[in-house]
Amino acid sequence: MQKIQGADGMRAIACLLVLVHHLSQRMFPFANSEGWQLAQFIGMSFNVGVSVFFVLSGMLLAKPFWEAHFAGASAPRLGVYAVRRAARIVPGFYLVTVVFFLLQSVILTQPADNPDQWLRLATSLTFTTGLHWSTFFPNMLNGPLWSISLEVISYILLPFCLLPLFRLRLPRGAAFASVYCLSIFGLIFAANAAVHYFFHTPDAGKGWEFGLQGGAKYWLPNYNPIGFFAQFWLGSCTAGIITMIQSAAWRGRARQLGLFDLFAVLALVSGTGLLIWTMTQRTGEFALGWQQQPYHFPYFAGLTGLALICGAHSRWIGAALDNRLFRYIASVSFGVYLWHFGIMEVINKVWIPDYRYFGMRDGVLFWQLTGIVVAVTFAIGTASFYFLERPMMRWAKRRFESGLVESAKVGTTVNVA
């Protein structure tokens, strides 16, 4: 599959958004000027980086399917798809899961602070934590690991939505693809409505004041796997549009005129404006999203998709996004995402008690701790990528490349995603 221009830059932006979001939470806002308060609250709105990750992952994983579909080829092999996904996700996630399971067992000595720890460990290792509020947050020291379960569930759902394009011998034109994508959206929204209707969390102990499990009761059913798959599927549709534009007769002229660059900039600026507007209006967390979905879906996710589509065909913006620094951040972003919050919580529990949500009033100490967190996080994320994640991904790639060679020797055809 051809590398998608601008994708590394968008991954880096998503990583930085999530990192700034969690760092911003630690400072007590009302000890600062109104300007700094606004800046902090805007930073706290950067949790939308999770949405960027979902749209981006959906786009990258669906791209080989759409390329095969429009080329009239057979579907990518699911075995290749599954092993490569496992090689990318499992080693790094299992390492951080075991490390923070041991840390929480030592640091959180009260049962009330570490409920259902063995159940949460079991569901973490099977990527099923997102199916119930009691396990939604896999680790009491590292809450952001919640999204990994929902992402893996999206990995599983994606082929079920794309394979009918091949198995049923459906038309392979752009018009039918558009109708098909919208039809899948309709099924997702119907299923999400059913989840909201039938699955409610108990009111007792609901709310962030009751800890992470109370927060999970507050988030669910809005943060459910089906609803999040809508963001993933939007990324898949983004991949379909990128593939269609690649063979469009007008693509070269539009690229030469800089139209893709113009609309990429408009998408990025509009996404930033949406975040600023929501913070100044003090809208509720689920106020804007369809079916009360988080991260202002589909508006912010749609702007992310537009930026990816236009960046992929642009003359300048895609290359600017894929600068050397952003390529590095993109490469280590998975490790940074997995480790950053847990590092912050360990600092809070064993060193600086005030380093908690809205707890820091000492601005100098806050920025010193921010520097420490960023440095340690990127050091661990870099080590995780170069010594664990990349070797496993290369192993998976070599395994199927060797399989392709062996199959060619006996005259069979292997379709490698």
Coordinates of C-alpha atoms in Angstrom, one line a residue:
M1 CA 0.0 0.0 0.0
Q2 CA 1.3 3.4 -0.9
K3 CA 2.2 5.7 2.0
I4 CA -0.5 8.3 2.7
Q5 CA 1.0 11.7 2.8
G6 CA 0.1 13.7 5.9
A7 CA -0.8 10.6 8.0
D8 CA 2.3 10.7 10.1
G9 CA 1.7 14.3 10.9
M10 CA -1.9 13.7 11.9
R11 CA -0.8 10.9 14.2
A12 CA 1.8 13.1 15.8
I13 CA -0.9 15.8 16.3
A14 CA -3.2 13.3 17.9
C15 CA -0.5 12.1 20.3
L16 CA 0.4 15.7 21.3
L17 CA -3.3 16.6 21.8
V18 CA -3.9 13.7 24.2
L19 CA -0.6 14.5 26.1
V20 CA -1.5 18.2 26.5
H21 CA -5.0 17.3 27.5
H22 CA -3.8 15.2 30.5
L23 CA -1.0 17.6 31.4
S24 CA -3.5 20.5 31.5
Q25 CA -5.7 18.8 34.0
R26 CA -3.1 19.0 36.7
M27 CA -3.0 22.7 37.2
F28 CA -5.5 24.6 39.4
P29 CA -7.0 27.0 36.8
F30 CA -8.4 29.7 39.0
A31 CA -5.0 30.6 40.4
N32 CA -4.1 32.1 37.0
S33 CA -5.2 35.0 34.8
E34 CA -8.3 34.7 32.6
G35 CA -6.1 34.3 29.6
W36 CA -4.2 31.4 31.1
Q37 CA -7.5 29.8 32.3
L38 CA -8.8 29.9 28.7
A39 CA -5.6 28.4 27.4
Q40 CA -5.8 25.7 30.0
F41 CA -9.4 24.8 29.2
I42 CA -8.6 24.8 25.5
G43 CA -5.8 22.4 26.3
M44 CA -8.2 20.2 28.3
S45 CA -10.5 20.0 25.2
F46 CA -7.6 18.3 23.3
N47 CA -9.0 14.9 24.4
V48 CA -10.3 14.9 20.8
G49 CA -6.9 13.5 19.9
V50 CA -8.5 10.1 20.7
S51 CA -11.0 10.7 17.9
V52 CA -8.1 11.6 15.5
F53 CA -6.5 8.2 16.4
F54 CA -9.7 6.3 15.6
V55 CA -10.3 8.1 12.3
L56 CA -6.7 7.6 11.3
S57 CA -6.6 3.9 12.2
G58 CA -9.8 3.3 10.3
M59 CA -8.4 5.0 7.3
L60 CA -5.1 3.1 7.3
L61 CA -6.6 -0.3 7.9
A62 CA -9.4 0.1 5.3
K63 CA -7.1 1.5 2.6
P64 CA -5.9 -2.0 1.3
F65 CA -9.6 -3.2 1.2
W66 CA -10.7 -0.2 -0.9
E67 CA -7.7 -0.4 -3.2
A68 CA -8.5 -4.1 -3.9
H69 CA -12.2 -3.3 -4.3
F70 CA -11.8 -0.6 -6.9
A71 CA -9.1 -2.6 -8.7
G72 CA -11.4 -5.6 -9.0
A73 CA -9.0 -7.7 -7.0
S74 CA -9.8 -10.2 -4.2
A75 CA -10.0 -9.0 -0.5
P76 CA -6.8 -8.8 1.6
R77 CA -6.2 -11.9 3.6
L78 CA -7.7 -11.8 7.1
G79 CA -4.8 -13.9 8.5
V80 CA -2.3 -11.2 7.4
Y81 CA -4.6 -8.5 8.7
A82 CA -5.0 -10.2 12.1
V83 CA -1.3 -11.1 12.7
R84 CA -0.1 -7.6 11.7
R85 CA -2.6 -6.0 14.0
A86 CA -1.6 -8.2 16.9
A87 CA 2.1 -7.6 16.3
R88 CA 1.4 -3.8 16.4
I89 CA -0.8 -3.7 19.5
V90 CA -0.2 -6.7 21.7
P91 CA 3.5 -6.5 22.8
G92 CA 3.4 -2.9 23.9
F93 CA 0.0 -3.1 25.5
Y94 CA 0.7 -6.3 27.3
L95 CA 4.0 -4.8 28.7
V96 CA 2.3 -1.7 30.0
T97 CA -0.6 -3.8 31.4
V98 CA 1.7 -6.0 33.4
V99 CA 3.9 -3.2 34.7
F100 CA 1.0 -1.1 35.9
F101 CA -0.9 -4.1 37.3
L102 CA 2.1 -4.7 39.5
L103 CA 2.5 -1.0 40.4
Q104 CA -1.1 -0.6 41.3
S105 CA -0.9 -3.7 43.5
V106 CA 1.9 -2.1 45.4
I107 CA 0.8 1.5 45.5
L108 CA -3.0 1.1 45.9
T109 CA -3.1 -0.9 49.1
Q110 CA -6.8 -0.2 49.9
P111 CA -9.3 -2.6 48.2
A112 CA -11.6 0.4 47.5
D113 CA -8.8 2.1 45.5
N114 CA -8.2 -1.0 43.4
P115 CA -11.5 -2.8 42.9
D116 CA -11.9 -6.0 40.7
Q117 CA -8.2 -5.9 39.9
W118 CA -8.0 -9.6 38.7
L119 CA -11.2 -9.2 36.6
R120 CA -9.8 -6.0 35.0
L121 CA -6.5 -7.8 34.3
A122 CA -8.3 -10.7 32.6
T123 CA -10.4 -8.4 30.5
S124 CA -7.3 -6.3 29.6
L125 CA -5.5 -9.3 28.3
T126 CA -8.5 -10.2 26.2
F127 CA -9.2 -6.6 25.1
T128 CA -12.8 -6.8 26.5
T129 CA -12.6 -4.1 29.1
G130 CA -14.8 -1.8 27.1
L131 CA -17.8 -4.0 27.4
H132 CA -18.8 -3.1 31.0
W133 CA -18.4 -0.1 33.3
S134 CA -16.7 -2.2 36.1
T135 CA -13.7 -3.0 33.8
F136 CA -13.9 0.0 31.4
F137 CA -10.7 1.5 32.9
P138 CA -8.3 -1.4 32.9
N139 CA -5.9 0.1 35.5
M140 CA -6.5 2.5 38.3
L141 CA -3.1 4.2 37.7
N142 CA -3.4 4.3 33.9
G143 CA -6.9 5.2 32.9
P144 CA -6.3 6.1 29.2
L145 CA -5.8 2.4 28.4
W146 CA -9.6 2.2 28.1
S147 CA -9.4 3.2 24.4
I148 CA -7.3 0.1 23.4
S149 CA -10.2 -2.3 24.0
L150 CA -12.6 -0.2 21.9
E151 CA -9.9 0.1 19.1
V152 CA -9.4 -3.6 19.0
I153 CA -13.1 -4.2 18.8
S154 CA -13.1 -1.8 15.9
Y155 CA -10.4 -3.9 14.3
I156 CA -12.7 -6.9 14.5
L157 CA -15.8 -5.1 13.2
L158 CA -14.1 -3.5 10.2
P159 CA -13.6 -6.6 8.0
F160 CA -17.3 -7.6 8.7
C161 CA -18.3 -4.3 7.2
L162 CA -15.9 -4.4 4.2
L163 CA -15.9 -8.1 3.2
P164 CA -19.5 -8.0 1.8
L165 CA -18.1 -5.8 -1.0
F166 CA -16.1 -8.8 -2.1
R167 CA -18.1 -11.8 -1.0
L168 CA -21.4 -10.7 -2.5
R169 CA -19.8 -9.5 -5.8
L170 CA -21.3 -6.1 -5.4
P171 CA -20.8 -3.3 -8.0
R172 CA -17.3 -1.7 -7.7
G173 CA -18.0 1.9 -8.7
A174 CA -17.8 5.1 -6.7
A175 CA -21.5 5.7 -6.6
F176 CA -22.3 2.3 -5.1
A177 CA -19.4 2.6 -2.7
S178 CA -20.9 5.9 -1.4
V179 CA -24.3 4.3 -0.9
Y180 CA -22.7 1.3 0.8
C181 CA -20.8 3.5 3.3
L182 CA -23.9 5.5 4.2
S183 CA -25.8 2.2 4.7
I184 CA -23.2 0.9 7.1
F185 CA -23.4 4.2 9.0
G186 CA -27.2 3.7 9.2
L187 CA -26.7 0.2 10.8
I188 CA -24.1 1.6 13.2
F189 CA -26.4 4.4 14.4
A190 CA -29.3 2.0 14.8
A191 CA -27.1 -0.4 16.8
N192 CA -25.8 2.5 18.9
A193 CA -29.4 3.7 19.6
A194 CA -30.2 0.2 20.8
V195 CA -27.2 0.2 23.2
H196 CA -28.4 3.6 24.6
Y197 CA -31.9 2.2 25.1
F198 CA -31.1 -1.2 26.6
F199 CA -27.8 -0.7 28.5
H200 CA -27.8 1.9 31.3
T201 CA -25.3 2.1 34.2
P202 CA -26.5 2.2 37.8
D203 CA -27.0 5.6 39.4
A204 CA -25.4 4.6 42.6
G205 CA -21.8 5.8 42.7
K206 CA -22.1 7.5 39.3
G207 CA -19.8 10.5 38.7
W208 CA -16.1 11.3 38.7
E209 CA -16.2 12.1 42.4
F210 CA -16.5 8.3 42.9
G211 CA -13.2 7.5 41.1
L212 CA -12.6 5.9 37.8
Q213 CA -15.4 3.3 38.1
G214 CA -17.8 6.2 38.9
G215 CA -16.5 8.0 35.8
A216 CA -17.1 4.9 33.7
K217 CA -20.7 4.8 34.9
Y218 CA -20.9 8.5 33.8
W219 CA -19.3 7.9 30.4
L220 CA -21.3 4.8 29.5
P221 CA -23.3 4.1 27.4
N222 CA -22.0 7.1 25.4
Y223 CA -18.5 5.6 25.3
N224 CA -19.5 2.2 23.9
P225 CA -17.7 0.1 21.2
I226 CA -20.5 0.5 18.6
G227 CA -20.5 4.3 18.9
F228 CA -16.8 4.5 18.7
F229 CA -16.8 2.3 15.6
A230 CA -18.7 5.1 13.9
Q231 CA -15.6 7.2 14.1
F232 CA -13.5 4.2 12.9
W233 CA -15.9 3.7 10.0
L234 CA -15.6 7.4 9.1
G235 CA -11.9 6.7 8.8
S236 CA -12.7 3.8 6.5
C237 CA -14.8 6.0 4.3
T238 CA -12.0 8.5 4.3
A239 CA -9.8 5.8 2.8
G240 CA -12.3 5.0 0.2
I241 CA -12.5 8.7 -0.9
I242 CA -8.7 8.9 -1.0
T243 CA -8.6 5.9 -3.2
M244 CA -11.2 7.2 -5.6
I245 CA -9.5 10.5 -5.9
Q246 CA -6.2 8.8 -6.9
S247 CA -7.7 7.8 -10.2
A248 CA -9.9 10.8 -10.8
A249 CA -9.2 12.8 -14.0
W250 CA -9.4 16.1 -12.2
R251 CA -6.9 15.3 -9.4
G252 CA -3.8 16.6 -11.1
R253 CA -5.3 19.9 -12.0
A254 CA -6.8 20.4 -8.5
R255 CA -3.5 19.5 -7.0
Q256 CA -1.6 21.9 -9.2
L257 CA -4.0 24.8 -8.3
G258 CA -3.4 24.1 -4.6
L259 CA -7.1 23.3 -3.9
F260 CA -6.2 20.3 -1.8
D261 CA -3.9 22.4 0.3
L262 CA -6.6 25.1 0.7
F263 CA -9.2 22.7 2.0
A264 CA -6.7 20.9 4.2
V265 CA -5.9 24.2 5.9
L266 CA -9.6 25.0 6.2
A267 CA -10.2 21.7 7.8
L268 CA -7.4 22.1 10.3
V269 CA -8.4 25.7 11.2
S270 CA -12.0 24.7 11.5
G271 CA -11.2 21.9 13.8
T272 CA -9.2 24.3 16.0
G273 CA -12.0 26.8 15.9
L274 CA -14.6 24.2 16.9
L275 CA -12.6 23.3 20.0
I276 CA -12.2 27.0 21.0
W277 CA -15.9 27.6 20.4
T278 CA -17.0 24.7 22.6
M279 CA -14.7 25.8 25.4
T280 CA -15.9 29.5 25.3
Q281 CA -19.6 28.3 25.2
R282 CA -18.9 25.8 28.1
T283 CA -21.0 23.2 26.3
G284 CA -21.4 19.9 28.0
E285 CA -19.2 16.9 27.2
F286 CA -21.9 15.2 25.1
A287 CA -23.8 18.3 24.0
L288 CA -22.7 18.4 20.3
G289 CA -22.3 14.8 19.4
W290 CA -25.0 12.8 17.5
Q291 CA -26.5 10.3 19.8
Q292 CA -24.5 11.9 22.6
Q293 CA -21.2 10.6 21.2
P294 CA -18.0 12.1 22.6
Y295 CA -15.6 14.3 20.8
H296 CA -18.2 16.3 19.0
F297 CA -18.9 13.5 16.5
P298 CA -19.3 13.7 13.6
Y299 CA -18.1 17.3 13.2
F300 CA -14.6 17.0 14.6
A301 CA -14.1 13.5 13.1
G302 CA -15.4 14.7 9.8
L303 CA -12.9 17.6 9.7
T304 CA -10.2 15.2 10.6
G305 CA -11.2 13.0 7.7
L306 CA -11.3 16.0 5.3
A307 CA -7.8 17.0 6.5
L308 CA -6.5 13.5 5.8
I309 CA -8.2 13.4 2.3
C310 CA -6.8 16.7 1.2
G311 CA -3.4 16.2 2.9
A312 CA -3.0 12.9 1.0
H313 CA -3.3 14.7 -2.4
S314 CA -1.8 18.1 -1.5
R315 CA 1.3 19.7 -2.8
W316 CA 2.6 21.3 0.4
I317 CA 0.4 20.6 3.5
G318 CA 0.9 16.8 3.6
A319 CA 4.7 17.2 3.3
A320 CA 4.7 19.9 5.9
L321 CA 2.7 17.7 8.3
D322 CA 5.2 14.8 7.7
N323 CA 8.2 16.8 8.9
R324 CA 11.1 15.0 10.6
L325 CA 9.9 15.9 14.2
F326 CA 6.3 14.8 13.5
R327 CA 7.5 11.5 11.9
Y328 CA 9.5 10.7 15.0
I329 CA 6.5 11.5 17.3
A330 CA 4.3 9.4 15.1
S331 CA 6.6 6.5 15.3
V332 CA 6.7 6.5 19.1
S333 CA 3.1 7.7 19.6
F334 CA 1.7 4.4 20.7
G335 CA 4.2 4.1 23.5
V336 CA 3.7 7.7 24.5
Y337 CA 0.0 7.1 24.7
L338 CA 0.3 3.9 26.7
W339 CA 2.8 5.3 29.3
H340 CA 2.2 9.0 29.8
F341 CA -0.7 9.0 32.2
G342 CA 0.6 6.2 34.3
I343 CA 3.8 8.1 34.8
M344 CA 1.8 11.1 36.0
E345 CA -0.2 9.1 38.4
V346 CA 2.9 7.4 39.9
I347 CA 4.3 10.9 40.5
N348 CA 1.1 11.8 42.3
K349 CA 0.9 8.7 44.4
V350 CA 4.5 8.4 45.5
W351 CA 6.1 11.8 45.2
I352 CA 3.9 15.0 44.8
P353 CA 0.4 14.5 46.2
D354 CA -0.8 17.8 44.7
Y355 CA 0.0 16.5 41.2
R356 CA -3.6 15.5 40.7
Y357 CA -6.6 16.9 38.8
F358 CA -6.7 20.6 39.5
G359 CA -4.3 20.1 42.3
M360 CA -1.2 22.1 41.3
R361 CA -1.1 25.8 42.5
D362 CA 2.7 26.2 42.2
G363 CA 3.2 27.2 38.6
V364 CA 7.0 26.7 38.6
L365 CA 6.7 23.2 40.0
F366 CA 3.9 22.4 37.5
W367 CA 6.2 23.2 34.6
Q368 CA 9.1 21.3 36.1
L369 CA 6.9 18.2 36.5
T370 CA 5.6 18.7 33.0
G371 CA 9.1 18.7 31.6
I372 CA 9.9 15.5 33.6
V373 CA 6.8 13.7 32.4
V374 CA 7.4 14.6 28.8
A375 CA 11.1 13.6 28.9
V376 CA 10.4 10.3 30.7
T377 CA 7.4 9.5 28.5
F378 CA 9.2 10.0 25.3
A379 CA 12.3 8.1 26.5
I380 CA 10.1 5.1 27.4
G381 CA 8.0 5.4 24.2
T382 CA 11.2 5.5 22.1
A383 CA 12.6 2.5 23.8
S384 CA 9.3 0.7 23.4
F385 CA 9.2 1.4 19.7
Y386 CA 12.8 0.5 18.8
F387 CA 13.2 -2.5 21.1
L388 CA 9.7 -4.1 21.2
E389 CA 7.2 -2.7 18.8
R390 CA 9.2 -2.3 15.6
P391 CA 11.0 -5.7 15.9
M392 CA 7.6 -7.4 16.3
M393 CA 6.1 -5.6 13.3
R394 CA 9.2 -6.5 11.2
W395 CA 8.8 -10.1 12.3
A396 CA 5.2 -10.1 11.1
K397 CA 6.1 -8.5 7.8
R398 CA 8.9 -11.0 7.2
R399 CA 6.7 -13.9 8.0
F400 CA 4.2 -13.1 5.3
E401 CA 6.7 -12.0 2.8
S402 CA 8.4 -15.4 3.1
G403 CA 5.0 -17.0 2.8
L404 CA 4.4 -15.0 -0.4
V405 CA 7.8 -16.3 -1.9
E406 CA 7.0 -19.9 -0.9
S407 CA 3.5 -19.7 -2.4
A408 CA 5.0 -18.3 -5.6
K409 CA 7.3 -21.2 -5.9
V410 CA 4.4 -23.6 -6.1
G411 CA 2.4 -21.4 -8.4
T412 CA -0.2 -20.1 -6.0
T413 CA -1.3 -16.5 -5.5
V414 CA -1.2 -14.8 -2.1
N415 CA -2.9 -11.5 -1.6
V416 CA -1.0 -9.6 1.1
A417 CA -2.5 -6.5 2.7

